XYZ file of N, CA, C and O in Angstrom:
544
model
N 31.681 -13.566 16.881
C 32.575 -13.206 15.789
C 32.893 -11.721 15.788
O 34.006 -11.344 15.481
N 31.902 -10.905 16.118
C 32.122 -9.454 16.078
C 32.656 -8.919 17.400
O 33.058 -7.767 17.465
N 32.602 -9.727 18.442
C 32.974 -9.333 19.797
C 32.055 -8.222 20.334
O 32.449 -7.429 21.188
N 30.860 -8.158 19.803
C 29.850 -7.200 20.251
C 28.595 -7.978 20.635
O 28.345 -9.057 20.086
N 27.806 -7.432 21.550
C 26.558 -8.122 21.914
C 25.633 -8.281 20.703
O 25.539 -7.383 19.872
N 24.977 -9.418 20.640
C 24.032 -9.695 19.554
C 22.628 -9.357 20.031
O 22.231 -9.728 21.136
N 21.900 -8.643 19.207
C 20.509 -8.331 19.539
C 19.586 -9.038 18.559
O 19.910 -9.207 17.384
N 18.434 -9.441 19.072
C 17.405 -10.099 18.274
C 16.330 -9.059 17.985
O 15.747 -8.489 18.907
N 16.082 -8.812 16.704
C 15.052 -7.867 16.289
C 13.953 -8.678 15.623
O 14.158 -9.264 14.557
N 12.812 -8.754 16.274
C 11.715 -9.573 15.765
C 10.933 -8.807 14.705
O 10.467 -7.699 14.954
N 10.829 -9.414 13.535
C 10.013 -8.831 12.463
C 8.570 -9.295 12.588
O 7.651 -8.525 12.342
N 8.387 -10.570 12.936
C 7.029 -11.096 13.105
C 7.079 -12.362 13.943
O 8.093 -13.060 13.964
N 5.988 -12.611 14.630
C 5.846 -13.852 15.388
C 4.362 -14.124 15.557
O 3.636 -13.294 16.084
N 3.951 -15.300 15.083
C 2.545 -15.682 15.124
C 2.428 -17.150 15.492
O 3.324 -17.945 15.201
N 1.296 -17.496 16.093
C 0.932 -18.898 16.221
C 0.023 -19.184 15.036
O -0.970 -18.491 14.823
N 0.410 -20.186 14.246
C -0.355 -20.549 13.051
C -0.744 -22.015 13.139
O -0.170 -22.779 13.918
N -1.716 -22.402 12.327
C -2.069 -23.811 12.202
C -1.263 -24.376 11.046
O -1.212 -23.777 9.965
N -0.631 -25.514 11.270
C 0.220 -26.124 10.254
C -0.584 -26.487 9.018
O -1.566 -27.224 9.109
N -0.159 -25.927 7.871
C -0.741 -26.360 6.599
C 0.016 -27.617 6.163
O 0.859 -28.147 6.904
N -0.266 -28.094 4.977
C 0.347 -29.340 4.505
C 1.876 -29.230 4.458
O 2.588 -30.150 4.860
N 2.390 -28.101 3.970
C 3.845 -27.904 3.857
C 4.509 -27.873 5.231
O 5.507 -28.564 5.469
N 3.965 -27.080 6.146
C 4.540 -26.969 7.485
C 4.426 -28.300 8.229
O 5.370 -28.733 8.894
N 3.286 -28.965 8.109
C 3.103 -30.264 8.772
C 4.144 -31.267 8.290
O 4.718 -32.019 9.087
N 4.442 -31.231 7.002
C 5.453 -32.130 6.443
C 6.852 -31.780 6.953
O 7.631 -32.679 7.303
N 7.174 -30.504 7.010
C 8.487 -30.067 7.511
C 8.725 -30.502 8.952
O 9.834 -30.891 9.321
N 7.686 -30.411 9.773
C 7.822 -30.649 11.207
C 7.368 -32.037 11.650
O 7.498 -32.378 12.823
N 6.819 -32.805 10.717
C 6.280 -34.133 11.026
C 5.215 -34.048 12.124
O 5.282 -34.729 13.145
N 4.236 -33.144 11.885
C 3.094 -32.989 12.788
C 1.813 -33.106 11.964
O 1.852 -33.106 10.724
N 0.702 -33.194 12.638
C -0.589 -33.241 11.966
C -0.939 -31.865 11.403
O -0.592 -30.839 12.006
N -1.614 -31.852 10.251
C -2.124 -30.581 9.736
C -3.055 -29.993 10.792
O -3.796 -30.715 11.446
N -2.984 -28.697 10.971
C -3.809 -28.017 11.961
C -3.146 -27.872 13.317
O -3.658 -27.167 14.185
N -1.985 -28.516 13.523
C -1.257 -28.377 14.785
C -0.811 -26.932 14.964
O -0.483 -26.248 13.996
N -0.746 -26.479 16.212
C -0.305 -25.115 16.490
C 1.218 -25.035 16.379
O 1.942 -25.840 16.961
N 1.668 -24.028 15.616
C 3.091 -23.843 15.335
C 3.447 -22.377 15.550
O 2.710 -21.484 15.122
N 4.574 -22.146 16.210
C 5.095 -20.788 16.343
C 5.908 -20.476 15.081
O 6.825 -21.212 14.737
N 5.558 -19.402 14.395
C 6.238 -18.962 13.173
C 6.895 -17.625 13.509
O 6.206 -16.634 13.748
N 8.228 -17.626 13.566
C 8.969 -16.448 14.036
C 10.002 -16.030 12.999
O 10.727 -16.872 12.465
N 10.068 -14.735 12.713
C 11.053 -14.176 11.782
C 11.825 -13.097 12.530
O 11.217 -12.179 13.093
N 13.161 -13.235 12.539
C 14.011 -12.289 13.265
C 15.222 -11.895 12.437
O 15.569 -12.555 11.457
N 15.842 -10.814 12.870
C 17.157 -10.400 12.373
C 18.094 -10.396 13.563
O 17.730 -9.943 14.639
N 19.301 -10.907 13.359
C 20.328 -10.892 14.390
C 21.349 -9.838 14.008
O 21.928 -9.895 12.919
N 21.554 -8.886 14.911
C 22.436 -7.752 14.629
C 23.482 -7.614 15.721
O 23.263 -8.003 16.868
N 24.616 -7.035 15.348
C 25.681 -6.710 16.295
C 26.303 -5.398 15.848
O 26.585 -5.205 14.666
N 26.470 -4.487 16.769
C 27.079 -3.204 16.447
C 26.336 -2.427 15.383
O 26.940 -1.704 14.596
N 25.006 -2.590 15.342
C 24.211 -1.866 14.357
C 24.179 -2.487 12.969
O 23.573 -1.943 12.052
N 24.824 -3.639 12.790
C 24.843 -4.320 11.493
C 24.071 -5.629 11.589
O 24.292 -6.414 12.519
N 23.183 -5.868 10.638
C 22.443 -7.128 10.601
C 23.280 -8.180 9.885
O 23.733 -7.965 8.758
N 23.469 -9.310 10.556
C 24.273 -10.395 10.003
C 23.443 -11.590 9.560
O 23.882 -12.364 8.706
N 22.262 -11.780 10.146
C 21.456 -12.960 9.850
C 19.982 -12.588 9.829
O 19.509 -11.829 10.675
N 19.270 -13.149 8.863
C 17.812 -13.078 8.814
C 17.353 -14.520 8.970
O 17.819 -15.400 8.239
N 16.476 -14.788 9.952
C 16.108 -16.177 10.230
C 14.610 -16.337 10.423
O 13.939 -15.458 10.972
N 14.108 -17.492 9.987
C 12.722 -17.881 10.225
C 12.745 -19.226 10.929
O 13.503 -20.124 10.541
N 11.940 -19.346 11.970
C 11.829 -20.635 12.654
C 10.368 -21.043 12.744
O 9.480 -20.203 12.880
N 10.151 -22.346 12.639
C 8.836 -22.946 12.823
C 8.974 -23.963 13.940
O 9.846 -24.840 13.878
N 8.132 -23.848 14.968
C 8.256 -24.708 16.144
C 6.893 -25.252 16.543
O 5.992 -24.469 16.871
N 6.722 -26.590 16.532
C 5.443 -27.156 16.978
C 5.291 -26.982 18.492
O 6.106 -27.474 19.263
N 4.292 -26.252 18.910
C 4.127 -25.910 20.314
C 3.847 -27.128 21.187
O 4.224 -27.163 22.352
N 3.245 -28.156 20.618
C 2.901 -29.359 21.395
C 4.130 -30.121 21.883
O 4.040 -30.913 22.809
N 5.287 -29.877 21.288
C 6.499 -30.618 21.652
C 7.395 -29.884 22.633
O 8.458 -30.369 22.968
N 6.971 -28.717 23.077
C 7.832 -27.902 23.929
C 7.383 -27.915 25.372
O 6.197 -27.819 25.646
N 8.372 -27.991 26.284
C 8.022 -27.777 27.696
C 7.407 -26.383 27.854
O 7.744 -25.469 27.111
N 6.503 -26.233 28.824
C 5.795 -24.962 29.015
C 6.741 -23.777 29.145
O 6.524 -22.734 28.536
N 7.799 -23.922 29.948
C 8.704 -22.788 30.154
C 9.439 -22.435 28.868
O 9.693 -21.265 28.603
N 9.752 -23.434 28.060
C 10.421 -23.171 26.786
C 9.475 -22.433 25.834
O 9.873 -21.502 25.151
N 8.225 -22.857 25.824
C 7.222 -22.202 24.975
C 7.082 -20.740 25.367
O 7.044 -19.861 24.511
N 7.048 -20.462 26.671
C 6.932 -19.081 27.145
C 8.128 -18.246 26.699
O 7.969 -17.114 26.252
N 9.340 -18.812 26.813
C 10.529 -18.077 26.391
C 10.521 -17.838 24.887
O 10.902 -16.766 24.424
N 10.102 -18.833 24.129
C 10.059 -18.691 22.673
C 9.085 -17.586 22.266
O 9.358 -16.826 21.336
N 7.982 -17.477 22.968
C 6.981 -16.473 22.631
C 7.444 -15.064 23.006
O 6.922 -14.096 22.486
N 8.436 -14.970 23.895
C 9.068 -13.674 24.155
C 10.025 -13.449 23.009
O 10.998 -14.163 22.854
N 9.760 -12.482 22.224
C 10.444 -12.314 20.947
C 11.926 -11.981 21.033
O 12.644 -12.118 20.062
N 12.429 -11.596 22.202
C 13.783 -11.065 22.284
C 14.858 -12.091 22.666
O 16.008 -11.730 22.841
N 14.514 -13.350 22.801
C 15.484 -14.347 23.252
C 15.926 -15.215 22.071
O 15.095 -15.825 21.402
N 17.242 -15.310 21.825
C 17.722 -16.174 20.739
C 17.414 -17.647 21.038
O 17.458 -18.093 22.185
N 17.112 -18.409 19.991
C 16.752 -19.817 20.143
C 17.874 -20.619 20.801
O 17.622 -21.465 21.655
N 19.125 -20.346 20.430
C 20.244 -21.070 21.036
C 20.287 -20.899 22.546
O 20.541 -21.851 23.286
N 20.004 -19.691 23.015
C 19.997 -19.425 24.459
C 18.844 -20.169 25.142
O 18.993 -20.689 26.253
N 17.688 -20.227 24.477
C 16.538 -20.953 25.028
C 16.889 -22.436 25.182
O 16.646 -23.042 26.224
N 17.478 -23.024 24.152
C 17.835 -24.448 24.209
C 18.847 -24.713 25.323
O 18.718 -25.682 26.074
N 19.859 -23.858 25.439
C 20.873 -24.031 26.493
C 20.260 -23.927 27.884
O 20.609 -24.681 28.784
N 19.327 -22.990 28.067
C 18.749 -22.788 29.398
C 17.921 -23.989 29.856
O 17.692 -24.161 31.040
N 17.477 -24.816 28.911
C 16.686 -26.000 29.254
C 17.518 -27.281 29.250
O 16.980 -28.364 29.475
N 18.813 -27.146 28.984
C 19.715 -28.309 28.971
C 19.176 -29.462 28.127
O 19.273 -30.622 28.510
N 18.598 -29.112 26.981
C 18.068 -30.155 26.098
C 19.184 -30.718 25.229
O 19.979 -29.971 24.665
N 19.234 -32.021 25.158
C 20.183 -32.667 24.257
C 19.536 -32.682 22.875
O 18.476 -33.290 22.680
N 20.137 -31.966 21.935
C 19.563 -31.837 20.595
C 20.621 -32.131 19.542
O 21.810 -32.161 19.836
N 20.148 -32.334 18.327
C 21.045 -32.417 17.181
C 20.438 -31.579 16.063
O 19.249 -31.272 16.064
N 21.290 -31.196 15.124
C 20.834 -30.430 13.960
C 20.968 -31.303 12.728
O 22.058 -31.803 12.449
N 19.873 -31.482 12.025
C 19.872 -32.230 10.768
C 19.764 -31.224 9.630
O 18.736 -30.559 9.479
N 20.844 -31.093 8.872
C 20.869 -30.128 7.766
C 19.925 -30.574 6.652
O 19.882 -31.753 6.300
N 19.184 -29.610 6.086
C 18.280 -29.883 4.968
C 18.858 -29.329 3.665
O 19.169 -30.061 2.761
N 18.993 -28.009 3.608
C 19.431 -27.355 2.374
C 20.516 -26.330 2.661
O 20.520 -25.693 3.713
N 21.394 -26.177 1.703
C 22.413 -25.136 1.733
C 22.536 -24.636 0.301
O 22.844 -25.425 -0.603
N 22.249 -23.346 0.101
C 22.284 -22.811 -1.257
C 22.541 -21.314 -1.243
O 22.351 -20.643 -0.237
N 23.001 -20.802 -2.378
C 23.158 -19.363 -2.567
C 21.956 -18.881 -3.360
O 21.636 -19.444 -4.416
N 21.293 -17.854 -2.825
C 20.117 -17.283 -3.475
C 20.460 -15.889 -3.974
O 21.082 -15.103 -3.258
N 20.054 -15.595 -5.186
C 20.313 -14.274 -5.780
C 18.994 -13.526 -5.937
O 17.958 -14.122 -6.207
N 19.054 -12.207 -5.765
C 17.884 -11.362 -6.000
C 16.793 -11.486 -4.955
O 15.667 -11.067 -5.188
N 17.107 -12.032 -3.794
C 16.124 -12.154 -2.722
C 15.939 -10.800 -2.033
O 16.903 -10.049 -1.876
N 14.748 -10.475 -1.603
C 14.527 -9.182 -0.942
C 15.076 -9.111 0.484
O 15.148 -8.033 1.058
N 15.488 -10.254 1.039
C 15.917 -10.320 2.437
C 16.937 -9.244 2.793
O 16.813 -8.565 3.798
N 17.965 -9.077 1.980
C 19.001 -8.062 2.199
C 19.082 -7.140 0.983
O 20.149 -6.888 0.450
N 17.925 -6.651 0.536
C 17.838 -5.706 -0.583
C 18.515 -6.216 -1.846
O 19.201 -5.471 -2.545
N 18.351 -7.490 -2.142
C 18.858 -8.050 -3.390
C 20.283 -8.565 -3.336
O 20.759 -9.152 -4.306
N 20.991 -8.358 -2.213
C 22.348 -8.895 -2.074
C 22.243 -10.419 -2.073
O 21.359 -10.982 -1.422
N 23.124 -11.124 -2.785
C 23.095 -12.590 -2.722
C 23.255 -13.051 -1.267
O 23.960 -12.418 -0.473
N 22.577 -14.152 -0.918
C 22.639 -14.682 0.444
C 22.970 -16.167 0.420
O 22.626 -16.887 -0.516
N 23.654 -16.588 1.472
C 23.835 -18.008 1.734
C 22.647 -18.407 2.591
O 22.409 -17.819 3.653
N 21.874 -19.370 2.126
C 20.684 -19.816 2.842
C 20.905 -21.250 3.311
O 21.326 -22.111 2.527
N 20.645 -21.481 4.604
C 20.720 -22.850 5.104
C 19.475 -23.149 5.914
O 18.968 -22.295 6.645
N 18.979 -24.357 5.742
C 17.815 -24.826 6.488
C 18.200 -26.091 7.225
O 18.922 -26.938 6.684
N 17.719 -26.198 8.438
C 17.994 -27.393 9.226
C 16.887 -27.597 10.256
O 16.095 -26.707 10.533
N 16.857 -28.810 10.802
C 15.902 -29.154 11.846
C 16.661 -29.396 13.142
O 17.721 -30.017 13.133
N 16.118 -28.899 14.230
C 16.647 -29.208 15.551
C 15.795 -30.350 16.087
O 14.564 -30.235 16.167
N 16.458 -31.449 16.419
C 15.769 -32.675 16.822
C 16.069 -32.965 18.290
O 17.219 -32.882 18.726
N 15.019 -33.311 19.024
C 15.136 -33.677 20.443
C 14.293 -34.933 20.666
O 13.128 -34.975 20.266
N 14.884 -35.951 21.262
C 14.179 -37.228 21.495
C 13.553 -37.777 20.215
O 12.411 -38.240 20.205
N 14.288 -37.678 19.120
C 13.865 -38.170 17.805
C 12.608 -37.499 17.259
O 11.916 -38.054 16.412
N 12.302 -36.296 17.755
C 11.183 -35.506 17.237
C 11.705 -34.128 16.841
O 12.575 -33.565 17.508
N 11.148 -33.587 15.774
C 11.560 -32.267 15.312
C 11.018 -31.217 16.277
O 9.811 -31.094 16.463
N 11.948 -30.492 16.898
C 11.587 -29.441 17.834
C 11.451 -28.101 17.110
O 10.627 -27.266 17.480
N 12.261 -27.920 16.045
C 12.224 -26.669 15.279
C 12.764 -26.911 13.878
O 13.644 -27.743 13.683
N 12.243 -26.151 12.933
C 12.818 -26.032 11.588
C 13.287 -24.590 11.482
O 12.553 -23.667 11.860
N 14.513 -24.404 11.008
C 15.090 -23.059 10.931
C 15.689 -22.822 9.554
O 16.361 -23.701 9.001
N 15.426 -21.636 9.015
C 16.090 -21.179 7.796
C 16.821 -19.899 8.153
O 16.221 -18.965 8.688
N 18.136 -19.885 7.893
C 18.954 -18.702 8.149
C 19.520 -18.206 6.834
O 19.928 -19.004 5.988
N 19.554 -16.881 6.693
C 20.111 -16.262 5.490
C 21.195 -15.275 5.893
O 20.971 -14.407 6.734
N 22.362 -15.456 5.272
C 23.535 -14.651 5.559
C 23.905 -13.863 4.309
O 24.142 -14.477 3.258
N 23.964 -12.535 4.367
C 24.331 -11.757 3.176
C 25.779 -12.036 2.793
O 26.640 -12.200 3.644
N 26.016 -12.108 1.498
C 27.376 -12.320 0.990
C 27.922 -10.962 0.573
O 27.691 -10.480 -0.526
N 28.598 -10.317 1.523
C 29.181 -9.008 1.252
C 30.291 -8.706 2.261
O 30.709 -9.578 3.022
N 30.738 -7.468 2.284
C 31.889 -7.062 3.077
C 31.647 -7.047 4.588
O 32.601 -6.931 5.361
N 30.436 -7.164 5.063
C 30.177 -7.108 6.508
C 30.883 -8.233 7.264
O 31.059 -8.163 8.457
N 31.327 -9.266 6.535
C 32.021 -10.404 7.170
C 33.527 -10.182 7.271
O 34.235 -11.036 7.803
N 34.028 -9.070 6.756
C 35.444 -8.735 6.894
C 35.679 -8.178 8.291
O 35.813 -6.979 8.475
N 35.726 -9.042 9.256
C 35.800 -8.609 10.671
C 37.239 -8.503 11.133
O 38.087 -9.228 10.791
């Protein structure tokens, strides 16, 4: 959209054990290993998206897991490089006010699951600030 290269800025990335909430989101057993990643996507020095992804490590091919753990690769590029046939199942779409994500600017928040072979490969929440940065 901006015609500028997009950079991934990783805020955090951890392997966690799925608690009850995460296990329910991903349809995995409690205690399963999950990659929990929070990033900002920026272009031309402007941040356009704040995203969190949860990925059950047991469902990923080894090479995909390695790429995911490298914090600088966008998830879409990882999926394309593995030629995985996936679908996105939308969960929630809402406007949030007063969130700290973009210093209190209202955001459009969407959550969805990426499904491969009828199993949830990832849960993603993306937040887009509602302001003038979209006047491209």
